[in-house]
Amino acid sequence: MDQLLQFVFSGLTVGAVYALVALGFTLIYNASDVINFAQGEFVMLGGMVTVFAVAAGMPLPLAALVAIAVAVATGLALHRLAIEPARGASAVTLIIVTIGASILIRGLAQMVFDRQFHALPAFTGEEPIRVLGASILPQSLWVLGGAAAIVLALWLFMERTLLGKAVRATAANRLAARLVGIDTTLVLALAFGISGAIGAIAGILITPITLTSFAVGTLLALKGFAAAMLGGMGNPVGAVVGGLALGLLESLAAGFISSTYKDAVAFLVILGVLFVLPQGLFGRRAVERV
Amino acid sequence: MLRVEGLRSGYGRIEAVKGVDLEVAAGEIVALVGANGAGKTTLLRAISGVQPITAGRIVFDGASIEALLPHARVARGIAQVPEGRQVFAPLTVEDNLRLGAFRRGRAETETTLAEVYALFPVLAEKRALPAGGLSGGQQQMLSVGRAMMARPRLLLLDEPSMGLAPLLVDQILEAVVRLRAQGLTVLLVEQNASAALAIADRGYVLETGRIAHAGAGRALLDDPRVREAYLGI
């Protein structure tokens, strides 16, 4: 029982990061039908830039802000330099563009930073908190709390502000969005910028627990993608649920079967979803009259 | 107010609009009728800027606008009610309307919103419901209302009668006539030629991408060639 609870805690922590990556996928997918496989690189940049900024003598909060700014700038540049010039190309072409971009970003990170693994100090101490016989790291609470705060902020933006509604309108019907005067190019740039910020924050929060290196983005992108598929591509609630569920599955598989197969879980989930539930858990089944 | 000169547009190698000239004066209702695939929708989309053009000019209020992006044309005062209504289905009725005023100020939005609700009271009743759940007629009203929210001076209407019961068609067209009385200029595209020409000051008949006939609404309605080809009489 204690052990199970322990696996649940660590699963939810990792799952929260997958959920944030999946949210980034969802945002961009909804604005453009593009699946941005460079999403994992934002997470990598968040961790790596923070590590190196701290090493250069910056206080952690400032370093984190710098890292977020770098990721946002990378997201905007990706949109401006790679996606926008290819406008009108098929979604598959654009997806391949994002894969190329992710390889480029990883390569640059390797040159600018290094090939080592790096850690950050935990934000508020390393002393585990005992809960019902299991222990939870204070940093896990930061991850879960941070993820919850991002989800809430994003929800408020989407539901309560006119600009957020314009993003949803663009997702629902791009032609109509352009006809009411929404600059859909700007909306897409915004989606890339926000996705960059969300990814970076996820990377900063998780680095004290899982370490980071220039290469962590690839696997994170795949797992975030699996999470988004599980939840139903394009559905933000699905992204969060899918992320947490994938984290739990992984943690339980690592705990009860073998940690060797931990990374296989995400791929089994992708295959399972494609075979059994192509729409995902929260896929679009909305009834619309036409 | 609007002048289109030698406009050409198409999809890949297929040219849908092959050099169209037309004019809409301030305060007019102009009907653009023609069979399915005559290029009516392509022409309207080109005027709004969501369909690229290969040649020609679009002059609005004396200035060329063919290089402007769609949102800049909305800001100049051109709004469109697209074919098939195209409401933002998951968003509420009121959010749909507010997004129509995306290029407008906040204070202005509230007054216009009240006006649209007065024009279509059913929308006020359903303001908090998702637009996708409305009936076809209500979605059409929402689409017209959303375009009104931009406070346009020129309203482009694409097939507002499509898929609607005759009673609803009358209701929508009545709303158009009432809006014109308030000073709006209207370019109305319709397959339902008799209904459109009946309320129009002038009309154009589009045939495979070219203007085949032009004239006063009533005159076209009485023209034996038009009657035979488009009215089935």
XYZ file of C-alpha atoms in Angstrom:
523
model
C 0.000 0.000 0.000
C 2.780 2.422 0.970
C 4.622 1.341 -2.108
C 1.608 1.903 -4.348
C 1.146 5.389 -2.924
C 4.819 6.061 -3.538
C 4.443 5.096 -7.195
C 1.332 7.252 -7.476
C 3.208 10.293 -6.156
C 6.127 9.905 -8.507
C 3.774 9.043 -11.397
C 1.714 12.179 -10.892
C 4.856 14.317 -10.710
C 6.212 13.092 -14.029
C 2.669 13.022 -15.388
C 2.251 16.716 -14.627
C 5.226 17.434 -16.883
C 3.785 15.229 -19.654
C 0.505 17.067 -19.195
C 2.228 20.425 -19.744
C 3.998 19.145 -22.868
C 0.680 17.757 -24.119
C -0.970 21.132 -23.470
C 1.677 22.759 -25.643
C 0.887 20.276 -28.418
C -2.812 20.982 -28.032
C -2.466 24.748 -28.238
C -0.516 24.684 -31.477
C -2.540 21.835 -32.958
C -5.780 23.713 -32.376
C -4.484 26.894 -33.938
C -2.981 25.211 -36.994
C -3.399 21.394 -37.227
C 0.377 21.223 -36.788
C 1.820 18.781 -34.269
C 4.900 20.579 -33.036
C 7.530 17.964 -32.307
C 9.896 20.692 -31.157
C 7.687 20.951 -28.062
C 10.142 18.842 -26.031
C 12.967 21.241 -26.879
C 11.150 24.026 -25.034
C 11.283 21.835 -21.909
C 14.975 21.183 -22.511
C 15.665 24.911 -22.981
C 13.780 25.720 -19.774
C 16.011 23.410 -17.759
C 19.318 24.017 -19.527
C 19.145 27.817 -19.722
C 18.205 27.977 -16.044
C 21.115 25.696 -15.103
C 23.633 27.778 -17.031
C 22.201 31.116 -15.913
C 22.430 29.979 -12.281
C 25.984 28.778 -12.902
C 26.747 32.235 -14.289
C 25.736 33.693 -10.938
C 22.094 34.653 -11.465
C 19.607 34.045 -8.662
C 17.254 31.150 -9.470
C 14.044 33.178 -10.039
C 15.815 35.500 -12.484
C 17.471 32.568 -14.242
C 14.061 30.924 -14.595
C 12.636 34.092 -16.158
C 15.535 34.251 -18.603
C 14.938 30.601 -19.531
C 11.234 31.229 -20.131
C 12.102 34.237 -22.277
C 14.557 32.164 -24.323
C 11.950 29.443 -24.882
C 9.277 31.959 -25.869
C 11.702 33.602 -28.294
C 12.551 30.172 -29.706
C 8.857 29.391 -30.134
C 8.218 32.690 -31.909
C 11.284 32.231 -34.100
C 10.176 28.706 -34.977
C 6.829 30.081 -36.080
C 8.247 33.070 -37.937
C 11.194 31.357 -39.647
C 9.939 27.810 -40.229
C 6.152 27.562 -40.063
C 5.070 30.894 -41.555
C 7.202 30.633 -44.737
C 5.689 27.166 -45.332
C 2.147 28.442 -44.929
C -0.258 26.542 -47.128
C 1.854 23.401 -47.020
C 0.143 20.238 -45.816
C 0.061 19.425 -42.107
C 2.450 16.513 -42.671
C 5.022 18.815 -44.268
C 4.728 21.224 -41.352
C 5.138 18.384 -38.846
C 8.342 17.361 -40.602
C 9.470 20.996 -40.423
C 9.000 20.899 -36.650
C 11.011 17.659 -36.419
C 13.800 19.347 -38.349
C 13.588 22.352 -36.060
C 13.838 20.151 -32.991
C 17.015 18.531 -34.335
C 18.460 21.979 -35.029
C 17.588 23.297 -31.563
C 19.094 20.203 -29.942
C 22.264 20.588 -31.984
C 22.587 24.258 -31.094
C 22.006 23.474 -27.422
C 24.783 20.897 -27.565
C 27.141 23.516 -28.973
C 26.133 26.420 -26.744
C 25.911 24.356 -23.562
C 27.504 20.903 -23.316
C 26.741 17.188 -23.384
C 26.621 16.658 -19.610
C 23.667 16.011 -17.334
C 22.862 18.900 -15.021
C 20.782 19.376 -11.908
C 19.259 22.354 -10.174
C 18.893 22.631 -6.409
C 15.361 21.922 -5.179
C 13.468 25.193 -4.742
C 12.595 24.621 -1.085
C 14.725 21.914 0.495
C 15.317 18.245 -0.142
C 13.671 16.879 3.009
C 10.872 14.479 1.949
C 7.441 14.951 3.455
C 5.877 11.769 4.900
C 2.309 11.161 3.742
C 0.530 7.955 4.793
C 3.739 5.983 4.866
C 4.982 7.240 1.502
C 7.293 10.159 1.060
C 6.923 13.060 -1.327
C 9.634 15.531 -2.283
C 8.865 19.207 -1.753
C 9.934 19.704 -5.374
C 7.119 17.339 -6.458
C 4.689 19.721 -4.827
C 6.272 22.537 -6.835
C 5.779 20.549 -10.021
C 2.160 19.670 -9.257
C 1.336 23.159 -7.984
C 3.087 24.801 -10.924
C 1.246 22.610 -13.399
C -2.072 23.345 -11.708
C -1.337 27.078 -11.793
C -0.503 26.956 -15.504
C -3.640 24.983 -16.328
C -5.757 27.453 -14.349
C -4.089 30.485 -15.946
C -4.514 29.028 -19.415
C -8.147 28.206 -18.725
C -8.824 31.749 -17.507
C -7.112 33.174 -20.578
C -9.102 30.972 -22.955
C -12.487 31.378 -21.278
C -12.399 34.907 -19.934
C -10.436 37.093 -22.323
C -11.419 38.188 -25.824
C -7.968 37.255 -27.127
C -8.303 33.778 -25.612
C -11.719 33.434 -27.202
C -10.160 34.490 -30.493
C -7.701 31.606 -30.129
C -10.603 29.206 -29.543
C -12.517 30.713 -32.441
C -9.504 30.172 -34.700
C -9.361 26.553 -33.562
C -13.084 26.084 -34.191
C -13.280 27.726 -37.614
C -10.298 29.416 -39.191
C -12.194 30.851 -42.159
C -14.802 32.482 -39.950
C -12.077 33.731 -37.618
C -10.376 35.531 -40.497
C -13.706 36.936 -41.668
C -14.457 38.522 -38.279
C -11.072 40.206 -38.360
C -8.940 37.903 -36.237
C -5.338 37.898 -37.447
C -4.886 34.116 -37.487
C -1.145 34.408 -38.134
C -0.850 36.353 -34.895
C -2.962 33.757 -33.075
C -0.630 31.022 -34.275
C 2.440 33.021 -33.205
C 0.765 33.476 -29.830
C 0.178 29.712 -29.584
C 3.865 29.051 -30.296
C 4.909 31.676 -27.731
C 2.626 30.329 -24.996
C 3.668 26.743 -25.772
C 7.285 27.810 -25.414
C 6.585 29.366 -22.032
C 4.622 26.354 -20.770
C 7.335 23.950 -21.913
C 10.074 26.017 -20.301
C 8.240 26.216 -16.988
C 7.779 22.430 -17.038
C 11.520 22.022 -17.681
C 12.485 24.349 -14.843
C 10.160 22.665 -12.344
C 11.242 19.101 -13.121
C 15.002 19.571 -13.489
C 15.747 19.337 -9.728
C 14.108 15.860 -9.777
C 15.044 14.290 -13.115
C 18.155 16.192 -14.240
C 18.406 17.681 -17.705
C 20.690 17.617 -20.725
C 20.612 18.882 -24.289
C 18.930 15.630 -25.383
C 15.965 15.306 -23.006
C 13.556 16.978 -25.431
C 13.066 14.088 -27.844
C 11.656 11.615 -25.370
C 9.591 14.288 -23.652
C 8.049 15.275 -26.976
C 7.138 11.672 -27.706
C 5.643 11.172 -24.272
C 3.758 14.453 -24.405
C 2.485 13.375 -27.805
C 1.366 10.019 -26.382
C -0.386 11.869 -23.576
C -2.142 14.203 -26.008
C -3.222 11.230 -28.139
C -4.498 9.379 -25.089
C -6.539 12.370 -24.013
C -7.745 13.144 -27.520
C -5.644 15.422 -29.738
C -6.900 18.976 -29.527
C -8.661 18.683 -26.192
C -6.945 20.590 -23.338
C -8.734 18.616 -20.609
C -7.698 15.447 -22.415
C -4.097 16.652 -22.517
C -3.983 17.091 -18.755
C -5.759 13.815 -17.975
C -3.709 11.980 -20.602
C -0.459 13.356 -19.169
C -1.269 12.378 -15.606
C -2.518 8.944 -16.699
C 0.623 8.292 -18.738
C 2.819 9.326 -15.812
C 0.922 6.978 -13.501
C 1.087 4.072 -15.957
C 4.801 4.593 -16.398
C 5.488 4.772 -12.707
C 3.396 1.686 -11.951
C 5.023 -0.257 -14.787
C 8.467 0.749 -13.553
C 7.566 -0.195 -9.987
C 5.723 -3.462 -10.465
C 7.241 -4.789 -13.685
C 10.655 -3.340 -14.386
C 12.072 0.123 -14.796
C 13.771 -1.138 -17.966
C 10.419 -1.024 -19.732
C 9.358 2.332 -18.335
C 9.835 4.206 -21.602
C 8.008 1.515 -23.563
C 4.762 2.423 -21.818
C 4.335 5.618 -23.802
C 4.666 3.727 -27.075
C 2.267 1.012 -25.947
C -0.185 3.792 -25.101
C 0.191 5.312 -28.584
C -0.398 1.923 -30.221
C -3.284 1.094 -27.914
C -4.984 4.412 -28.592
C -4.562 4.029 -32.343
C -5.970 0.489 -32.330
C -8.796 0.828 -29.848
C -9.669 4.477 -29.319
C -8.421 6.639 -32.205
C -10.285 9.672 -30.849
C -8.688 9.381 -27.423
C -10.514 9.619 -24.116
C -11.931 13.082 -24.729
C -11.869 13.109 -28.533
C -14.250 15.251 -30.525
C -17.664 13.713 -30.524
C -19.565 16.977 -30.333
C -22.945 17.029 -32.028
C -23.248 19.889 -34.438
C -26.135 20.842 -36.645
C -25.245 21.925 -40.127
C -18.494 52.330 -52.445
C -17.133 49.053 -53.805
C -15.708 48.609 -57.278
C -14.272 45.351 -58.566
C -12.275 45.505 -61.799
C -11.108 42.573 -63.894
C -10.969 40.268 -60.912
C -9.571 36.794 -61.483
C -9.212 34.070 -58.933
C -9.125 30.308 -58.789
C -7.951 27.151 -57.152
C -4.719 25.771 -58.558
C -5.143 25.601 -62.320
C -8.906 25.926 -62.210
C -10.006 29.520 -62.634
C -13.305 30.150 -60.860
C -13.613 33.906 -61.462
C -12.511 35.000 -64.932
C -12.331 38.754 -65.008
C -15.346 40.182 -63.185
C -16.286 43.857 -63.030
C -18.956 44.977 -60.649
C -19.915 47.983 -58.606
C -21.925 48.580 -55.460
C -22.973 52.129 -54.593
C -23.495 53.312 -51.018
C -26.916 52.372 -49.663
C -27.667 49.812 -52.360
C -28.664 46.177 -52.094
C -26.958 44.433 -54.996
C -27.742 40.792 -55.716
C -25.243 38.455 -57.333
C -27.063 35.397 -58.622
C -26.026 32.375 -60.605
C -25.882 28.625 -60.598
C -23.832 26.470 -58.284
C -20.147 26.760 -59.189
C -20.532 30.049 -61.074
C -17.847 31.612 -58.856
C -20.069 33.610 -56.511
C -18.500 32.420 -53.278
C -14.981 32.740 -54.687
C -15.741 36.342 -55.633
C -17.043 37.240 -52.169
C -14.104 35.551 -50.477
C -11.712 37.443 -52.714
C -13.366 40.714 -51.677
C -12.894 39.767 -48.009
C -9.311 38.747 -48.698
C -9.561 35.112 -47.642
C -9.210 33.909 -51.234
C -6.105 34.949 -53.180
C -6.617 36.738 -56.487
C -4.470 36.405 -59.594
C -5.453 39.656 -61.295
C -7.687 42.677 -60.943
C -8.431 45.425 -58.475
C -10.768 45.791 -55.533
C -11.484 49.411 -54.683
C -13.304 50.271 -51.462
C -14.059 53.908 -50.641
C -11.685 54.997 -53.387
C -8.696 53.016 -52.116
C -7.276 49.778 -53.469
C -7.628 47.065 -50.847
C -6.515 43.960 -52.719
C -3.151 43.960 -50.915
C -4.717 44.238 -47.447
C -5.000 41.256 -45.118
C -8.531 40.111 -44.204
C -8.492 41.687 -40.753
C -7.486 45.040 -42.211
C -10.457 44.862 -44.599
C -12.789 44.158 -41.655
C -11.332 47.208 -39.934
C -12.097 49.275 -43.066
C -15.751 48.277 -42.815
C -16.296 45.110 -44.864
C -17.953 42.218 -43.054
C -19.063 38.906 -44.476
C -21.713 36.365 -43.565
C -20.060 33.281 -45.047
C -21.713 30.438 -46.885
C -22.798 27.670 -44.544
C -23.008 30.106 -41.591
C -19.635 29.063 -40.121
C -20.461 29.902 -36.524
C -17.865 29.147 -33.848
C -19.695 25.988 -32.755
C -18.120 25.311 -29.340
C -18.327 28.948 -28.243
C -21.455 30.512 -26.770
C -23.813 32.628 -28.841
C -22.692 35.754 -27.019
C -18.987 34.940 -27.482
C -19.637 34.469 -31.203
C -21.159 37.933 -31.307
C -18.411 39.550 -29.235
C -15.800 38.051 -31.529
C -17.619 39.706 -34.408
C -16.599 42.987 -32.782
C -12.965 41.854 -32.458
C -11.759 44.984 -34.282
C -14.031 47.337 -32.323
C -13.880 49.118 -28.978
C -15.480 47.801 -25.824
C -18.107 50.504 -25.350
C -19.218 50.243 -28.950
C -19.521 46.481 -28.581
C -22.132 46.736 -25.839
C -24.414 49.047 -27.857
C -24.121 46.927 -30.989
C -24.771 43.773 -28.984
C -28.043 45.272 -27.729
C -28.978 46.187 -31.307
C -28.306 42.672 -32.582
C -30.354 41.169 -29.753
C -33.170 43.565 -30.638
C -32.986 42.468 -34.283
C -32.889 38.745 -33.400
C -34.486 38.291 -29.947
C -34.006 34.521 -30.112
C -30.237 35.053 -29.899
C -30.658 36.916 -26.603
C -32.616 33.959 -25.219
C -29.839 31.542 -26.193
C -26.903 33.832 -25.455
C -25.224 31.402 -23.026
C -25.612 28.252 -25.175
C -22.987 26.852 -27.544
C -23.632 28.090 -31.080
C -23.277 24.575 -32.497
C -26.521 23.541 -30.847
C -28.676 26.205 -32.530
C -31.019 25.333 -35.373
C -29.968 26.201 -38.925
C -32.101 29.338 -38.986
C -30.801 30.515 -35.622
C -27.216 29.889 -36.739
C -27.893 32.016 -39.805
C -29.219 34.814 -37.594
C -26.132 34.443 -35.427
C -23.900 34.641 -38.470
C -25.641 37.836 -39.645
C -25.523 39.218 -36.103
C -21.829 38.423 -35.810
C -21.117 40.324 -39.011
C -23.205 43.265 -37.726
C -21.050 43.394 -34.611
C -18.161 44.644 -36.733
C -20.320 47.717 -37.546
C -19.590 47.282 -41.242
C -20.535 49.739 -43.930
C -20.556 46.999 -46.561
C -22.106 43.641 -45.718
C -21.326 40.641 -47.925
C -23.944 37.907 -47.576
C -23.177 34.475 -49.006
C -26.241 32.241 -49.560
C -28.139 33.250 -46.434
C -31.162 31.203 -47.576
C -29.267 27.944 -47.999
C -30.963 25.068 -46.211
C -33.573 27.254 -44.544
C -37.361 26.928 -44.535
C -39.087 29.596 -46.676
C -40.473 31.364 -43.614
C -36.950 31.724 -42.213
C -35.607 32.907 -45.560
C -38.186 35.709 -45.492
C -37.172 36.575 -41.955
C -33.476 36.812 -42.850
C -34.120 38.845 -46.009
C -36.436 41.158 -44.078
C -33.604 41.757 -41.642
C -31.350 42.627 -44.594
C -33.863 45.176 -45.896
C -34.163 46.679 -42.426
C -30.382 46.936 -42.088
C -30.181 48.733 -45.420
C -32.763 51.203 -44.169
C -30.300 51.976 -41.371
C -27.666 52.898 -43.941
C -25.913 49.609 -44.625
C -24.759 48.670 -48.122
C -25.326 45.029 -49.066
C -23.862 42.659 -51.640
C -26.045 39.568 -51.564
C -25.044 36.292 -53.179
C -27.884 33.864 -53.763
C -28.841 30.735 -55.629
C -32.408 31.587 -54.714
C -32.434 34.227 -57.453
C -36.077 35.275 -57.262
C -35.911 35.996 -53.531
C -32.659 37.919 -53.892
C -33.633 39.953 -56.954
C -36.965 40.844 -55.341
C -35.260 42.849 -52.596
C -32.280 44.064 -54.657
C -31.901 47.469 -56.308
C -29.613 45.997 -58.912
C -28.401 42.563 -59.803
C -25.639 40.732 -61.612
C -25.929 37.265 -63.090
C -22.693 35.318 -62.853
C -22.158 32.463 -65.309
C -19.054 30.247 -65.123
C -16.879 32.996 -63.725
C -18.133 35.863 -65.899
C -20.909 38.446 -65.573
C -23.575 37.357 -68.059
C -26.289 39.902 -67.319
C -26.573 43.029 -65.232
C -29.391 45.432 -64.480
C -32.044 46.598 -62.041
C -33.356 43.876 -59.742
C -36.897 43.970 -61.118
C -35.696 44.145 -64.719
C -33.572 41.018 -64.283
C -36.475 39.294 -62.600
C -38.587 40.071 -65.697
C -35.841 39.297 -68.235
C -36.960 36.177 -70.118
C -33.390 34.882 -70.486
C -32.740 35.161 -66.752
C -36.154 33.764 -65.926
C -35.564 30.775 -68.087
C -32.033 30.058 -66.899
C -32.243 30.821 -63.205
C -35.789 31.077 -62.063
C -37.109 27.968 -63.772
C -40.153 29.810 -65.080
